Amino acid sequence: ANKARPTHRIVHRGCSVQIQIQGIIESETHYQVNGPPVETNIRGRLFRDTVTYLKRTDSSWDEDRCSSGSSTPAETDHEESKQQLEDQQDEKKEEDDNVKEEHSVVGIQTYKRAVNDGYTIRVERRLTDDKTQIIMSSTVQFDDPQKEIVRAKQIFQRIED
């Protein structure tokens, strides 16, 4: 995958996020942050995606949690995903307007629920503090508890247009 030199173009305006991927897999998807699920198709597999902001405390790739990592339980259906999204929105409303540094937004996270295949992918795209790189970490959690969680990490150089 590294030799393919994929390009991820991320455009964020207001509550709208566009992610365009060019490489082995080509896609372009438009999301509303904390919005309804968007159906995507990757190599014949149907996914329901939701996007939320990634806060400093959410990242499973923070330095102090890198080795153990944290994962999100796999969603079992659309209703559970919708309920999780509503809970996240309620939590956001309860936060103080003067958000502390440890709760600052550092990127976006996409939850990709494989509709017919029994797993969820959590993709985090985090901008480094010096804003020169985007660290993308992916965690696959299967509905079958016998299957191990799979993790991958890629680092992209940030190019501004």
GROMACS .gro file of N, CA and C in nm:
model
  483
    1ALA      N    1   0.082  -0.119   0.000
    1ALA     CA    2   0.000   0.000   0.000
    1ALA      C    3   0.087   0.126   0.000
    2ASN      N    4   0.202   0.123   0.065
    2ASN     CA    5   0.288   0.240   0.069
    2ASN      C    6   0.342   0.275  -0.070
    3LYS      N    7   0.369   0.176  -0.154
    3LYS     CA    8   0.423   0.201  -0.287
    3LYS      C    9   0.318   0.264  -0.379
    4ALA      N   10   0.192   0.248  -0.346
    4ALA     CA   11   0.085   0.302  -0.429
    4ALA      C   12   0.076   0.454  -0.419
    5ARG      N   13   0.135   0.511  -0.317
    5ARG     CA   14   0.133   0.656  -0.295
    5ARG      C   15  -0.008   0.713  -0.305
    6PRO      N   16  -0.100   0.669  -0.219
    6PRO     CA   17  -0.236   0.721  -0.226
    6PRO      C   18  -0.242   0.868  -0.183
    7THR      N   19  -0.339   0.937  -0.236
    7THR     CA   20  -0.363   1.076  -0.199
    7THR      C   21  -0.501   1.084  -0.137
    8HIS      N   22  -0.509   1.144  -0.019
    8HIS     CA   23  -0.637   1.168   0.047
    8HIS      C   24  -0.657   1.319   0.050
    9ARG      N   25  -0.759   1.366  -0.020
    9ARG     CA   26  -0.790   1.509  -0.022
    9ARG      C   27  -0.909   1.529   0.071
   10ILE      N   28  -0.890   1.611   0.173
   10ILE     CA   29  -0.995   1.636   0.271
   10ILE      C   30  -1.028   1.784   0.268
   11VAL      N   31  -1.154   1.814   0.242
   11VAL     CA   32  -1.200   1.952   0.240
   11VAL      C   33  -1.305   1.967   0.348
   12HIS      N   34  -1.282   2.060   0.439
   12HIS     CA   35  -1.372   2.082   0.553
   12HIS      C   36  -1.420   2.226   0.550
   13ARG      N   37  -1.551   2.244   0.534
   13ARG     CA   38  -1.611   2.377   0.535
   13ARG      C   39  -1.736   2.371   0.621
   14GLY      N   40  -1.737   2.448   0.729
   14GLY     CA   41  -1.851   2.446   0.820
   14GLY      C   42  -1.867   2.306   0.878
   15CYS      N   43  -1.984   2.247   0.860
   15CYS     CA   44  -2.010   2.111   0.909
   15CYS      C   45  -2.002   2.008   0.797
   16SER      N   46  -1.952   2.050   0.682
   16SER     CA   47  -1.943   1.961   0.567
   16SER      C   48  -1.798   1.913   0.548
   17VAL      N   49  -1.782   1.784   0.522
   17VAL     CA   50  -1.650   1.726   0.497
   17VAL      C   51  -1.658   1.644   0.369
   18GLN      N   52  -1.562   1.668   0.280
   18GLN     CA   53  -1.549   1.589   0.158
   18GLN      C   54  -1.417   1.514   0.167
   19ILE      N   55  -1.421   1.383   0.146
   19ILE     CA   56  -1.300   1.301   0.145
   19ILE      C   57  -1.289   1.237   0.008
   20GLN      N   58  -1.180   1.268  -0.060
   20GLN     CA   59  -1.153   1.211  -0.192
   20GLN      C   60  -1.025   1.129  -0.180
   21ILE      N   61  -1.031   1.003  -0.221
   21ILE     CA   62  -0.916   0.913  -0.214
   21ILE      C   63  -0.878   0.875  -0.356
   22GLN      N   64  -0.748   0.890  -0.386
   22GLN     CA   65  -0.696   0.850  -0.516
   22GLN      C   66  -0.579   0.757  -0.492
   23GLY      N   67  -0.587   0.637  -0.544
   23GLY     CA   68  -0.483   0.537  -0.524
   23GLY      C   69  -0.536   0.402  -0.567
   24ILE      N   70  -0.505   0.298  -0.490
   24ILE     CA   71  -0.556   0.164  -0.519
   24ILE      C   72  -0.709   0.166  -0.518
   25ILE      N   73  -0.764   0.235  -0.418
   25ILE     CA   74  -0.908   0.254  -0.408
   25ILE      C   75  -0.937   0.399  -0.440
   26GLU      N   76  -1.035   0.423  -0.526
   26GLU     CA   77  -1.073   0.559  -0.564
   26GLU      C   78  -1.213   0.584  -0.512
   27SER      N   79  -1.230   0.698  -0.444
   27SER     CA   80  -1.363   0.732  -0.395
   27SER      C   81  -1.372   0.881  -0.367
   28GLU      N   82  -1.493   0.929  -0.364
   28GLU     CA   83  -1.521   1.067  -0.323
   28GLU      C   84  -1.654   1.064  -0.249
   29THR      N   85  -1.651   1.108  -0.124
   29THR     CA   86  -1.769   1.102  -0.040
   29THR      C   87  -1.788   1.234   0.032
   30HIS      N   88  -1.913   1.277   0.042
   30HIS     CA   89  -1.948   1.400   0.113
   30HIS      C   90  -2.023   1.362   0.240
   31TYR      N   91  -1.983   1.422   0.351
   31TYR     CA   92  -2.043   1.393   0.481
   31TYR      C   93  -2.085   1.523   0.549
   32GLN      N   94  -2.180   1.510   0.641
   32GLN     CA   95  -2.212   1.615   0.736
   32GLN      C   96  -2.160   1.566   0.871
   33VAL      N   97  -2.077   1.647   0.938
   33VAL     CA   98  -2.025   1.607   1.068
   33VAL      C   99  -2.143   1.591   1.163
   34ASN      N  100  -2.149   1.478   1.231
   34ASN     CA  101  -2.260   1.441   1.320
   34ASN      C  102  -2.392   1.429   1.245
   35GLY      N  103  -2.383   1.408   1.114
   35GLY     CA  104  -2.502   1.398   1.032
   35GLY      C  105  -2.548   1.255   1.014
   36PRO      N  106  -2.643   1.235   0.928
   36PRO     CA  107  -2.697   1.100   0.904
   36PRO      C  108  -2.594   1.012   0.833
   37PRO      N  109  -2.610   0.880   0.841
   37PRO     CA  110  -2.518   0.790   0.771
   37PRO      C  111  -2.523   0.811   0.620
   38VAL      N  112  -2.407   0.792   0.559
   38VAL     CA  113  -2.393   0.800   0.414
   38VAL      C  114  -2.355   0.661   0.364
   39GLU      N  115  -2.425   0.610   0.262
   39GLU     CA  116  -2.392   0.479   0.209
   39GLU      C  117  -2.277   0.492   0.110
   40THR      N  118  -2.176   0.406   0.127
   40THR     CA  119  -2.062   0.402   0.036
   40THR      C  120  -2.042   0.258  -0.009
   41ASN      N  121  -1.970   0.243  -0.120
   41ASN     CA  122  -1.944   0.111  -0.175
   41ASN      C  123  -1.795   0.102  -0.205
   42ILE      N  124  -1.728   0.009  -0.141
   42ILE     CA  125  -1.585  -0.013  -0.164
   42ILE      C  126  -1.566  -0.155  -0.212
   43ARG      N  127  -1.522  -0.167  -0.334
   43ARG     CA  128  -1.498  -0.298  -0.395
   43ARG      C  129  -1.614  -0.395  -0.376
   44GLY      N  130  -1.734  -0.347  -0.401
   44GLY     CA  131  -1.852  -0.432  -0.395
   44GLY      C  132  -1.910  -0.451  -0.256
   45ARG      N  133  -1.852  -0.390  -0.154
   45ARG     CA  134  -1.905  -0.400  -0.017
   45ARG      C  135  -1.977  -0.271   0.019
   46LEU      N  136  -2.097  -0.285   0.075
   46LEU     CA  137  -2.177  -0.171   0.114
   46LEU      C  138  -2.146  -0.132   0.258
   47PHE      N  139  -2.123  -0.001   0.281
   47PHE     CA  140  -2.096   0.052   0.415
   47PHE      C  141  -2.192   0.165   0.444
   48ARG      N  142  -2.221   0.184   0.572
   48ARG     CA  143  -2.291   0.303   0.620
   48ARG      C  144  -2.190   0.380   0.705
   49ASP      N  145  -2.159   0.501   0.661
   49ASP     CA  146  -2.055   0.581   0.725
   49ASP      C  147  -2.115   0.697   0.803
   50THR      N  148  -2.056   0.727   0.917
   50THR     CA  149  -2.086   0.849   0.989
   50THR      C  150  -1.953   0.916   1.023
   51VAL      N  151  -1.955   1.048   1.033
   51VAL     CA  152  -1.834   1.125   1.062
   51VAL      C  153  -1.859   1.212   1.184
   52THR      N  154  -1.761   1.213   1.274
   52THR     CA  155  -1.762   1.302   1.390
   52THR      C  156  -1.625   1.368   1.400
   53TYR      N  157  -1.619   1.473   1.478
   53TYR     CA  158  -1.489   1.533   1.505
   53TYR      C  159  -1.409   1.442   1.596
   54LEU      N  160  -1.281   1.438   1.577
   54LEU     CA  161  -1.190   1.363   1.662
   54LEU      C  162  -1.130   1.462   1.760
   55LYS      N  163  -1.158   1.440   1.888
   55LYS     CA  164  -1.103   1.528   1.990
   55LYS      C  165  -0.978   1.466   2.048
   56ARG      N  166  -0.894   1.547   2.105
   56ARG     CA  167  -0.767   1.500   2.160
   56ARG      C  168  -0.787   1.379   2.252
   57THR      N  169  -0.893   1.375   2.329
   57THR     CA  170  -0.917   1.265   2.422
   57THR      C  171  -0.974   1.141   2.355
   58ASP      N  172  -1.021   1.151   2.228
   58ASP     CA  173  -1.080   1.037   2.157
   58ASP      C  174  -0.978   0.947   2.091
   59SER      N  175  -0.864   1.001   2.056
   59SER     CA  176  -0.771   0.931   1.968
   59SER      C  177  -0.713   0.806   2.031
   60SER      N  178  -0.726   0.694   1.961
   60SER     CA  179  -0.667   0.569   2.009
   60SER      C  180  -0.518   0.564   1.978
   61TRP      N  181  -0.467   0.662   1.904
   61TRP     CA  182  -0.326   0.664   1.867
   61TRP      C  183  -0.248   0.770   1.945
   62ASP      N  184  -0.307   0.826   2.053
   62ASP     CA  185  -0.231   0.917   2.138
   62ASP      C  186  -0.111   0.842   2.191
   63GLU      N  187  -0.003   0.916   2.217
   63GLU     CA  188   0.123   0.854   2.258
   63GLU      C  189   0.107   0.762   2.379
   64ASP      N  190   0.029   0.803   2.477
   64ASP     CA  191   0.019   0.723   2.599
   64ASP      C  192  -0.071   0.601   2.583
   65ARG      N  193  -0.146   0.592   2.473
   65ARG     CA  194  -0.234   0.478   2.453
   65ARG      C  195  -0.201   0.399   2.328
   66CYS      N  196  -0.090   0.429   2.266
   66CYS     CA  197  -0.058   0.369   2.136
   66CYS      C  198  -0.045   0.217   2.144
   67SER      N  199   0.020   0.166   2.248
   67SER     CA  200   0.044   0.022   2.254
   67SER      C  201  -0.083  -0.057   2.284
   68SER      N  202  -0.165  -0.007   2.374
   68SER     CA  203  -0.285  -0.083   2.408
   68SER      C  204  -0.402  -0.048   2.318
   69GLY      N  205  -0.411   0.079   2.280
   69GLY     CA  206  -0.518   0.121   2.190
   69GLY      C  207  -0.654   0.109   2.255
   70SER      N  208  -0.748   0.182   2.204
   70SER     CA  209  -0.886   0.169   2.249
   70SER      C  210  -0.969   0.142   2.126
   71SER      N  211  -1.077   0.074   2.144
   71SER     CA  212  -1.160   0.044   2.029
   71SER      C  213  -1.305   0.070   2.064
   72THR      N  214  -1.383   0.090   1.962
   72THR     CA  215  -1.525   0.115   1.978
   72THR      C  216  -1.599  -0.015   1.951
   73PRO      N  217  -1.692  -0.054   2.038
   73PRO     CA  218  -1.768  -0.176   2.012
   73PRO      C  219  -1.837  -0.167   1.877
   74ALA      N  220  -1.840  -0.276   1.807
   74ALA     CA  221  -1.902  -0.279   1.675
   74ALA      C  222  -2.051  -0.250   1.688
   75GLU      N  223  -2.101  -0.172   1.596
   75GLU     CA  224  -2.243  -0.143   1.595
   75GLU      C  225  -2.315  -0.262   1.535
   76THR      N  226  -2.430  -0.295   1.590
   76THR     CA  227  -2.501  -0.412   1.539
   76THR      C  228  -2.601  -0.377   1.430
   77ASP      N  229  -2.647  -0.253   1.428
   77ASP     CA  230  -2.739  -0.215   1.322
   77ASP      C  231  -2.746  -0.064   1.311
   78HIS      N  232  -2.822  -0.018   1.214
   78HIS     CA  233  -2.836   0.125   1.187
   78HIS      C  234  -2.896   0.199   1.306
   79GLU      N  235  -2.995   0.139   1.373
   79GLU     CA  236  -3.059   0.206   1.487
   79GLU      C  237  -2.960   0.230   1.600
   80GLU      N  238  -2.874   0.130   1.627
   80GLU     CA  239  -2.774   0.147   1.731
   80GLU      C  240  -2.676   0.257   1.693
   81SER      N  241  -2.639   0.262   1.564
   81SER     CA  242  -2.549   0.366   1.515
   81SER      C  243  -2.616   0.503   1.530
   82LYS      N  244  -2.743   0.510   1.497
   82LYS     CA  245  -2.817   0.634   1.509
   82LYS      C  246  -2.825   0.678   1.656
   83GLN      N  247  -2.849   0.582   1.746
   83GLN     CA  248  -2.855   0.614   1.889
   83GLN      C  249  -2.719   0.664   1.939
   84GLN      N  250  -2.612   0.600   1.894
   84GLN     CA  251  -2.477   0.641   1.934
   84GLN      C  252  -2.451   0.784   1.887
   85LEU      N  253  -2.493   0.816   1.765
   85LEU     CA  254  -2.475   0.950   1.711
   85LEU      C  255  -2.555   1.052   1.792
   86GLU      N  256  -2.679   1.017   1.828
   86GLU     CA  257  -2.761   1.107   1.909
   86GLU      C  258  -2.698   1.129   2.047
   87ASP      N  259  -2.642   1.023   2.106
   87ASP     CA  260  -2.574   1.037   2.235
   87ASP      C  261  -2.454   1.130   2.223
   88GLN      N  262  -2.378   1.116   2.114
   88GLN     CA  263  -2.262   1.203   2.093
   88GLN      C  264  -2.306   1.348   2.078
   89GLN      N  265  -2.416   1.371   2.007
   89GLN     CA  266  -2.465   1.507   1.989
   89GLN      C  267  -2.512   1.565   2.122
   90ASP      N  268  -2.577   1.484   2.206
   90ASP     CA  269  -2.618   1.530   2.338
   90ASP      C  270  -2.498   1.568   2.423
   91GLU      N  271  -2.392   1.485   2.417
   91GLU     CA  272  -2.270   1.515   2.492
   91GLU      C  273  -2.210   1.647   2.447
   92LYS      N  274  -2.211   1.673   2.317
   92LYS     CA  275  -2.154   1.797   2.264
   92LYS      C  276  -2.231   1.918   2.316
   93LYS      N  277  -2.365   1.907   2.325
   93LYS     CA  278  -2.446   2.018   2.373
   93LYS      C  279  -2.417   2.050   2.519
   94GLU      N  280  -2.379   1.949   2.596
   94GLU     CA  281  -2.352   1.968   2.738
   94GLU      C  282  -2.217   2.032   2.765
   95GLU      N  283  -2.127   2.030   2.666
   95GLU     CA  284  -1.993   2.085   2.687
   95GLU      C  285  -1.998   2.235   2.701
   96ASP      N  286  -1.910   2.289   2.783
   96ASP     CA  287  -1.897   2.432   2.803
   96ASP      C  288  -1.844   2.499   2.677
   97ASP      N  289  -1.883   2.623   2.652
   97ASP     CA  290  -1.834   2.695   2.534
   97ASP      C  291  -1.683   2.714   2.540
   98ASN      N  292  -1.629   2.725   2.658
   98ASN     CA  293  -1.484   2.739   2.674
   98ASN      C  294  -1.422   2.601   2.691
   99VAL      N  295  -1.406   2.532   2.579
   99VAL     CA  296  -1.356   2.395   2.580
   99VAL      C  297  -1.208   2.396   2.618
  100LYS      N  298  -1.169   2.306   2.709
  100LYS     CA  299  -1.031   2.298   2.752
  100LYS      C  300  -0.945   2.236   2.643
  101GLU      N  301  -0.814   2.258   2.650
  101GLU     CA  302  -0.719   2.210   2.549
  101GLU      C  303  -0.731   2.059   2.525
  102GLU      N  304  -0.750   1.980   2.632
  102GLU     CA  305  -0.753   1.835   2.612
  102GLU      C  306  -0.875   1.789   2.534
  103HIS      N  307  -0.972   1.876   2.514
  103HIS     CA  308  -1.091   1.840   2.437
  103HIS      C  309  -1.091   1.904   2.299
  104SER      N  310  -0.980   1.965   2.258
  104SER     CA  311  -0.976   2.034   2.130
  104SER      C  312  -0.984   1.935   2.014
  105VAL      N  313  -1.038   1.982   1.903
  105VAL     CA  314  -1.053   1.900   1.784
  105VAL      C  315  -0.917   1.885   1.716
  106VAL      N  316  -0.878   1.761   1.687
  106VAL     CA  317  -0.749   1.734   1.623
  106VAL      C  318  -0.766   1.663   1.489
  107GLY      N  319  -0.891   1.635   1.450
  107GLY     CA  320  -0.914   1.567   1.324
  107GLY      C  321  -1.059   1.523   1.312
  108ILE      N  322  -1.079   1.421   1.228
  108ILE     CA  323  -1.212   1.363   1.209
  108ILE      C  324  -1.202   1.212   1.223
  109GLN      N  325  -1.314   1.151   1.258
  109GLN     CA  326  -1.319   1.006   1.262
  109GLN      C  327  -1.444   0.960   1.186
  110THR      N  328  -1.423   0.854   1.110
  110THR     CA  329  -1.530   0.796   1.031
  110THR      C  330  -1.557   0.656   1.082
  111TYR      N  331  -1.682   0.627   1.110
  111TYR     CA  332  -1.724   0.491   1.145
  111TYR      C  333  -1.787   0.432   1.021
  112LYS      N  334  -1.731   0.323   0.971
  112LYS     CA  335  -1.779   0.257   0.850
  112LYS      C  336  -1.836   0.122   0.890
  113ARG      N  337  -1.966   0.110   0.889
  113ARG     CA  338  -2.033  -0.016   0.924
  113ARG      C  339  -2.054  -0.097   0.797
  114ALA      N  340  -1.991  -0.215   0.791
  114ALA     CA  341  -2.011  -0.305   0.677
  114ALA      C  342  -2.151  -0.364   0.690
  115VAL      N  343  -2.237  -0.327   0.599
  115VAL     CA  344  -2.379  -0.359   0.611
  115VAL      C  345  -2.405  -0.510   0.615
  116ASN      N  346  -2.340  -0.587   0.530
  116ASN     CA  347  -2.369  -0.730   0.522
  116ASN      C  348  -2.256  -0.820   0.569
  117ASP      N  349  -2.150  -0.762   0.626
  117ASP     CA  350  -2.031  -0.843   0.653
  117ASP      C  351  -1.991  -0.854   0.799
  118GLY      N  352  -2.063  -0.793   0.891
  118GLY     CA  353  -2.038  -0.817   1.033
  118GLY      C  354  -1.914  -0.753   1.093
  119TYR      N  355  -1.882  -0.632   1.052
  119TYR     CA  356  -1.770  -0.561   1.115
  119TYR      C  357  -1.786  -0.411   1.098
  120THR      N  358  -1.712  -0.337   1.180
  120THR     CA  359  -1.710  -0.191   1.175
  120THR      C  360  -1.565  -0.146   1.167
  121ILE      N  361  -1.540  -0.047   1.081
  121ILE     CA  362  -1.408   0.012   1.069
  121ILE      C  363  -1.415   0.154   1.126
  122ARG      N  364  -1.324   0.185   1.217
  122ARG     CA  365  -1.311   0.321   1.268
  122ARG      C  366  -1.184   0.380   1.207
  123VAL      N  367  -1.201   0.488   1.130
  123VAL     CA  368  -1.088   0.553   1.065
  123VAL      C  369  -1.069   0.690   1.129
  124GLU      N  370  -0.951   0.711   1.186
  124GLU     CA  371  -0.917   0.840   1.245
  124GLU      C  372  -0.818   0.910   1.154
  125ARG      N  373  -0.846   1.035   1.124
  125ARG     CA  374  -0.750   1.118   1.051
  125ARG      C  375  -0.718   1.234   1.143
  126ARG      N  376  -0.593   1.235   1.192
  126ARG     CA  377  -0.552   1.332   1.293
  126ARG      C  378  -0.439   1.418   1.239
  127LEU      N  379  -0.456   1.550   1.249
  127LEU     CA  380  -0.354   1.645   1.209
  127LEU      C  381  -0.252   1.657   1.322
  128THR      N  382  -0.123   1.646   1.289
  128THR     CA  383  -0.020   1.657   1.392
  128THR      C  384  -0.017   1.800   1.445
  129ASP      N  385   0.040   1.816   1.565
  129ASP     CA  386   0.045   1.948   1.628
  129ASP      C  387   0.115   2.052   1.541
  130ASP      N  388   0.216   2.011   1.465
  130ASP     CA  389   0.286   2.106   1.378
  130ASP      C  390   0.216   2.123   1.243
  131LYS      N  391   0.104   2.054   1.225
  131LYS     CA  392   0.018   2.065   1.106
  131LYS      C  393   0.088   2.027   0.975
  132THR      N  394   0.191   1.944   0.981
  132THR     CA  395   0.263   1.903   0.859
  132THR      C  396   0.225   1.763   0.812
  133GLN      N  397   0.160   1.685   0.899
  133GLN     CA  398   0.125   1.548   0.864
  133GLN      C  399  -0.017   1.515   0.910
  134ILE      N  400  -0.076   1.418   0.842
  134ILE     CA  401  -0.203   1.362   0.885
  134ILE      C  402  -0.177   1.215   0.915
  135ILE      N  403  -0.209   1.175   1.037
  135ILE     CA  404  -0.192   1.036   1.078
  135ILE      C  405  -0.328   0.969   1.066
  136MET      N  406  -0.333   0.866   0.984
  136MET     CA  407  -0.457   0.792   0.965
  136MET      C  408  -0.443   0.655   1.030
  137SER      N  409  -0.529   0.629   1.125
  137SER     CA  410  -0.529   0.498   1.190
  137SER      C  411  -0.665   0.435   1.166
  138SER      N  412  -0.662   0.305   1.138
  138SER     CA  413  -0.785   0.230   1.112
  138SER      C  414  -0.792   0.113   1.209
  139THR      N  415  -0.910   0.092   1.265
  139THR     CA  416  -0.933  -0.019   1.356
  139THR      C  417  -1.055  -0.096   1.305
  140VAL      N  418  -1.038  -0.225   1.283
  140VAL     CA  419  -1.149  -0.310   1.238
  140VAL      C  420  -1.191  -0.397   1.356
  141GLN      N  421  -1.318  -0.386   1.392
  141GLN     CA  422  -1.371  -0.470   1.499
  141GLN      C  423  -1.485  -0.554   1.443
  142PHE      N  424  -1.471  -0.684   1.463
  142PHE     CA  425  -1.569  -0.779   1.410
  142PHE      C  426  -1.680  -0.804   1.511
  143ASP      N  427  -1.799  -0.834   1.462
  143ASP     CA  428  -1.910  -0.869   1.550
  143ASP      C  429  -1.880  -1.001   1.622
  144ASP      N  430  -1.808  -1.091   1.556
  144ASP     CA  431  -1.770  -1.218   1.614
  144ASP      C  432  -1.658  -1.194   1.715
  145PRO      N  433  -1.684  -1.215   1.844
  145PRO     CA  434  -1.582  -1.189   1.946
  145PRO      C  435  -1.460  -1.280   1.935
  146GLN      N  436  -1.470  -1.388   1.857
  146GLN     CA  437  -1.356  -1.478   1.839
  146GLN      C  438  -1.251  -1.420   1.745
  147LYS      N  439  -1.293  -1.324   1.664
  147LYS     CA  440  -1.199  -1.263   1.568
  147LYS      C  441  -1.125  -1.148   1.636
  148GLU      N  442  -0.996  -1.140   1.607
  148GLU     CA  443  -0.912  -1.037   1.666
  148GLU      C  444  -0.934  -0.902   1.600
  149ILE      N  445  -0.917  -0.797   1.677
  149ILE     CA  446  -0.922  -0.661   1.626
  149ILE      C  447  -0.800  -0.638   1.538
  150VAL      N  448  -0.820  -0.571   1.425
  150VAL     CA  449  -0.711  -0.542   1.332
  150VAL      C  450  -0.686  -0.392   1.331
  151ARG      N  451  -0.557  -0.352   1.338
  151ARG     CA  452  -0.522  -0.210   1.338
  151ARG      C  453  -0.418  -0.181   1.231
  152ALA      N  454  -0.428  -0.063   1.172
  152ALA     CA  455  -0.329  -0.018   1.074
  152ALA      C  456  -0.308   0.132   1.094
  153LYS      N  457  -0.189   0.177   1.056
  153LYS     CA  458  -0.156   0.319   1.071
  153LYS      C  459  -0.079   0.365   0.949
  154GLN      N  460  -0.117   0.481   0.893
  154GLN     CA  461  -0.047   0.540   0.781
  154GLN      C  462  -0.021   0.686   0.812
  155ILE      N  463   0.090   0.738   0.762
  155ILE     CA  464   0.124   0.879   0.782
  155ILE      C  465   0.130   0.946   0.645
  156PHE      N  466   0.057   1.055   0.631
  156PHE     CA  467   0.051   1.130   0.507
  156PHE      C  468   0.115   1.267   0.528
  157GLN      N  469   0.190   1.313   0.429
  157GLN     CA  470   0.244   1.448   0.431
  157GLN      C  471   0.132   1.543   0.389
  158ARG      N  472   0.116   1.650   0.463
  158ARG     CA  473   0.008   1.744   0.434
  158ARG      C  474   0.053   1.838   0.322
  159ILE      N  475  -0.034   1.852   0.223
  159ILE     CA  476  -0.009   1.943   0.111
  159ILE      C  477  -0.130   2.036   0.104
  160GLU      N  478  -0.106   2.165   0.115
  160GLU     CA  479  -0.217   2.260   0.109
  160GLU      C  480  -0.229   2.314  -0.032
  161ASP      N  481  -0.355   2.324  -0.079
  161ASP     CA  482  -0.381   2.382  -0.211
  161ASP      C  483  -0.396   2.532  -0.199
   0.00000   0.00000   0.00000
